Amino acid sequence: NKHEDESGPVMHVTGFVQDGELLLRDEAGVVYQSERDWLGELVPVGQWDPAMSKAKLVSKRSIGAADADGGVGSESFPSRTAADSSVIIDDGGGFLRGQGGNGHANGGGVGWPIVGQRDGDPQGAKARTEELTREIATYARAKQLRKSVDTFQQLISEGLRPNGYTYSNMINAFVNSGDVAGATRMLSEMVDSGFKPNVVVHTTILKGLCAAAEMPAAIAHLQRMGNAVPSVCPDIRTLNTFLRGCVRSGDLLALRWAFTQLPRWGLTADHTAHSARA
């Protein structure tokens, strides 16, 4: 079998079965899922270990949801570079870094995107990341932005990689403290790190924009959600967050616009929405 990389030469892959799962391996020893991602590209999940004659796999990220107390969740997907990672190396610091087909291993992969963590103490690193993320969530709910930022920086300084919940709770911290610009920057960093914000994250950003009465920016954000690939449809909480912003700012044109979008969003206005319109 072979995979045609648009940015480089043909890549030959060989199929094999490990633990009952069909995987693919290329000539460089990079291991891929047998199923392609939503862009039709092969997704790297580990590296072939010739000494053990088996693949060392990187754990797939999970898809999160809102916490029971209304905290922020996130969807995520395996990290990819523009040319799809065709080289994965150990950077010596516990992380696996991937580089596109046109790149070359140089300096331990410094500057290459992190695509996973090598064996060693992955559970310890995961537990520590989750511990610091819970601290960020606690500070976010208490509107203690400085402590949230300091904890986020501590996580980075310990050589850990923020997960989707880490970014989501940082966005919540910025919004709860009225720093919409900071929340927007964190959203961009989240996306650049390979995570796909879900409707809960987008609604949090929308909440910040509406609280600041930035209704044109709020409309633009809703439109970007629809134009994303794949698109993220607003839910009823998103709608009511936007409508409350319209009422507070007195923007009746924006309110009427939102009701024209309901068929496109697949939503039916509830009692709260109709109350805003009254």
XYZ file of C-alpha atoms in Angstrom:
278
model
C 0.000 0.000 0.000
C 1.095 3.579 -0.464
C -0.084 7.015 0.630
C 0.354 9.983 -1.689
C 1.456 13.017 0.353
C 0.574 16.186 -1.590
C 3.715 17.903 -0.315
C 6.169 15.098 -0.993
C 6.858 11.733 -2.626
C 4.799 8.582 -2.353
C 4.949 7.020 1.114
C 4.840 3.216 1.290
C 3.051 1.660 4.253
C 2.687 -1.916 5.474
C -0.300 -3.219 7.401
C 0.037 -5.275 10.592
C -2.180 -6.344 13.475
C -1.351 -5.530 17.100
C -3.653 -6.321 20.022
C -6.431 -7.080 17.586
C -6.176 -3.694 15.815
C -5.105 -3.142 12.221
C -2.306 -0.554 12.024
C -0.022 0.765 9.272
C 3.754 1.275 9.333
C 5.853 3.338 6.918
C 9.501 2.890 5.934
C 10.656 5.293 8.661
C 8.938 3.233 11.350
C 6.074 5.646 11.977
C 2.857 3.827 12.930
C -0.563 5.078 11.784
C -4.208 4.280 12.431
C -5.772 2.244 9.632
C -8.630 4.760 9.450
C -7.953 8.202 8.034
C -8.939 11.438 9.768
C -11.693 13.812 8.641
C -9.288 15.357 6.082
C -8.579 11.968 4.551
C -5.043 11.888 5.948
C -3.213 9.131 7.809
C -2.973 9.797 11.559
C 0.343 8.930 13.325
C -0.201 7.076 16.606
C 3.270 5.823 17.514
C 6.651 4.465 16.489
C 7.790 0.969 15.518
C 10.235 -0.626 17.973
C 12.408 -3.065 15.996
C 13.929 -4.514 19.179
C 10.504 -5.556 20.449
C 9.017 -6.145 16.984
C 5.953 -4.150 17.966
C 4.648 -0.592 17.955
C 4.905 1.807 20.867
C 1.632 3.645 20.688
C 0.758 7.137 21.891
C -2.544 7.343 23.757
C -5.325 8.997 21.772
C -6.831 12.100 23.313
C -10.359 11.898 24.614
C -13.441 13.909 23.779
C -14.577 15.930 26.748
C -17.822 17.511 27.754
C -19.034 20.137 30.133
C -18.398 19.483 33.812
C -21.400 18.916 36.029
C -20.994 22.397 37.481
C -20.956 24.031 34.054
C -17.203 23.909 33.545
C -15.772 23.894 30.072
C -14.987 20.808 28.015
C -13.334 20.265 24.646
C -13.186 17.934 21.729
C -9.771 16.970 20.464
C -8.050 15.037 17.748
C -4.529 13.741 17.052
C -2.004 16.475 16.316
C -0.929 16.793 12.691
C 1.475 19.016 10.813
C 0.658 20.668 7.496
C 2.314 17.831 5.592
C 1.114 15.071 7.987
C 3.852 13.803 10.305
C 6.147 11.351 8.546
C 8.951 11.479 11.138
C 8.469 11.073 14.888
C 11.417 11.346 17.245
C 12.025 11.346 20.984
C 13.208 14.823 22.008
C 14.949 13.523 25.131
C 12.540 15.344 27.398
C 9.791 12.748 27.451
C 7.891 13.986 24.401
C 7.455 12.591 20.893
C 7.704 15.300 18.235
C 6.513 14.993 14.646
C 7.791 16.746 11.523
C 6.309 16.869 8.041
C 7.670 14.864 5.132
C 9.923 17.714 3.956
C 11.586 18.149 7.358
C 14.741 16.611 8.754
C 15.574 15.529 12.289
C 17.635 18.369 13.731
C 18.518 19.252 17.300
C 16.200 16.703 18.872
C 13.187 18.081 17.049
C 13.299 21.460 18.776
C 10.396 23.529 17.505
C 8.555 20.529 16.074
C 4.956 19.983 17.273
C 4.471 17.589 20.193
C 2.450 14.557 19.076
C 2.643 12.471 22.259
C 4.710 11.328 25.208
C 7.161 8.461 25.273
C 6.996 5.571 27.711
C 8.507 6.197 31.105
C 6.073 7.876 33.445
C 3.104 8.763 31.223
C 0.577 8.140 33.991
C 2.514 10.380 36.384
C 2.637 13.181 33.825
C -1.053 12.763 33.061
C -1.999 12.823 36.738
C 0.070 15.952 37.358
C -1.470 17.689 34.325
C -4.949 16.829 35.568
C -4.084 18.050 39.083
C -2.913 21.446 37.827
C -5.875 21.672 35.456
C -8.257 21.170 38.388
C -6.480 23.992 40.209
C -6.968 26.244 37.173
C -10.673 25.349 37.100
C -11.021 26.228 40.792
C -9.308 29.591 40.323
C -11.399 30.252 37.203
C -14.660 29.776 39.103
C -13.363 32.101 41.828
C -12.412 34.719 39.185
C -8.768 34.569 40.274
C -7.159 35.105 36.869
C -3.631 35.728 38.146
C -3.568 32.397 39.974
C -5.005 30.626 36.920
C -2.274 32.088 34.695
C 0.453 31.284 37.239
C -0.740 27.669 37.482
C -0.832 27.374 33.688
C 2.747 28.661 33.506
C 3.756 26.203 36.233
C 2.351 23.355 34.159
C 4.428 24.483 31.178
C 7.584 24.985 33.270
C 7.292 21.396 34.558
C 7.541 20.162 30.974
C 3.915 19.055 30.855
C 1.594 19.502 27.912
C -1.759 21.269 28.454
C -4.731 19.141 27.471
C -8.078 20.271 26.086
C -9.509 20.810 29.566
C -6.501 22.920 30.536
C -7.076 25.315 27.645
C -10.840 25.283 28.164
C -10.569 26.218 31.822
C -8.044 28.939 31.021
C -10.536 30.408 28.557
C -13.144 30.282 31.310
C -10.728 32.047 33.689
C -10.171 34.914 31.243
C -13.888 35.291 30.491
C -14.914 35.208 34.160
C -12.414 37.984 34.830
C -13.628 40.099 31.925
C -10.519 39.632 29.780
C -12.053 38.738 26.406
C -8.822 39.438 24.505
C -6.981 36.960 26.734
C -9.693 34.354 26.200
C -9.446 34.807 22.426
C -5.658 34.404 22.519
C -6.022 31.213 24.560
C -8.587 29.895 22.068
C -6.086 30.437 19.239
C -3.367 28.663 21.235
C -5.753 25.793 21.902
C -6.465 25.360 18.183
C -2.777 25.725 17.272
C -2.004 22.907 19.734
C -4.284 20.545 17.833
C -7.481 20.700 19.889
C -10.919 21.362 18.380
C -13.022 23.583 20.665
C -16.552 22.305 21.086
C -19.776 24.253 21.465
C -19.205 24.702 25.211
C -15.881 26.461 24.625
C -17.350 28.641 21.869
C -20.277 29.574 24.105
C -17.834 30.649 26.810
C -16.125 32.985 24.325
C -19.539 34.259 23.249
C -20.447 34.908 26.879
C -17.380 37.121 27.237
C -18.127 39.064 24.068
C -21.756 39.610 25.054
C -20.812 40.677 28.582
C -18.579 43.326 27.003
C -21.458 44.351 24.700
C -19.295 43.527 21.669
C -22.273 42.320 19.636
C -20.690 42.658 16.147
C -17.794 40.513 17.371
C -20.272 38.055 18.893
C -22.085 37.739 15.555
C -18.758 37.235 13.787
C -17.870 34.476 16.259
C -21.162 32.685 15.615
C -20.492 32.895 11.893
C -16.979 31.471 12.353
C -18.491 28.524 14.232
C -20.668 27.783 11.221
C -17.800 28.191 8.786
C -15.436 25.923 10.702
C -14.532 22.522 9.224
C -16.294 20.600 10.571
C -18.811 23.241 11.646
C -19.797 23.723 15.277
C -23.533 24.370 15.593
C -24.768 26.601 18.410
C -26.997 24.899 20.969
C -29.845 26.406 22.975
C -27.421 27.631 25.663
C -25.384 29.402 22.987
C -28.526 31.028 21.607
C -29.740 32.254 24.991
C -26.278 33.557 25.894
C -26.313 35.632 22.713
C -29.901 36.835 23.235
C -29.121 37.984 26.782
C -26.266 40.011 25.326
C -28.632 41.553 22.795
C -31.080 42.550 25.537
C -28.373 44.002 27.804
C -26.852 46.021 24.970
C -30.197 47.001 23.457
C -29.169 45.579 20.083
C -32.544 44.615 18.609
C -31.123 44.107 15.116
C -28.742 41.449 16.431
C -31.611 39.824 18.324
C -33.769 39.656 15.191
C -30.796 38.295 13.211
C -30.387 35.442 15.698
C -33.995 34.342 15.222
C -33.500 34.238 11.441
C -30.624 31.798 11.982
C -32.624 29.237 13.992
C -33.488 27.017 10.984
C -29.841 26.997 9.903
C -28.733 26.072 13.424
C -31.455 23.458 13.780
C -32.782 25.111 16.942
C -36.240 25.814 18.300
C -36.517 28.798 20.617
C -37.394 27.880 24.211
C -39.203 29.953 26.818
C -36.016 31.874 27.699
C -35.441 32.809 24.067
C -39.015 33.952 23.556
C -38.796 36.013 26.750
C -35.790 37.863 25.339
C -37.756 38.606 22.183
C -40.793 39.940 24.024
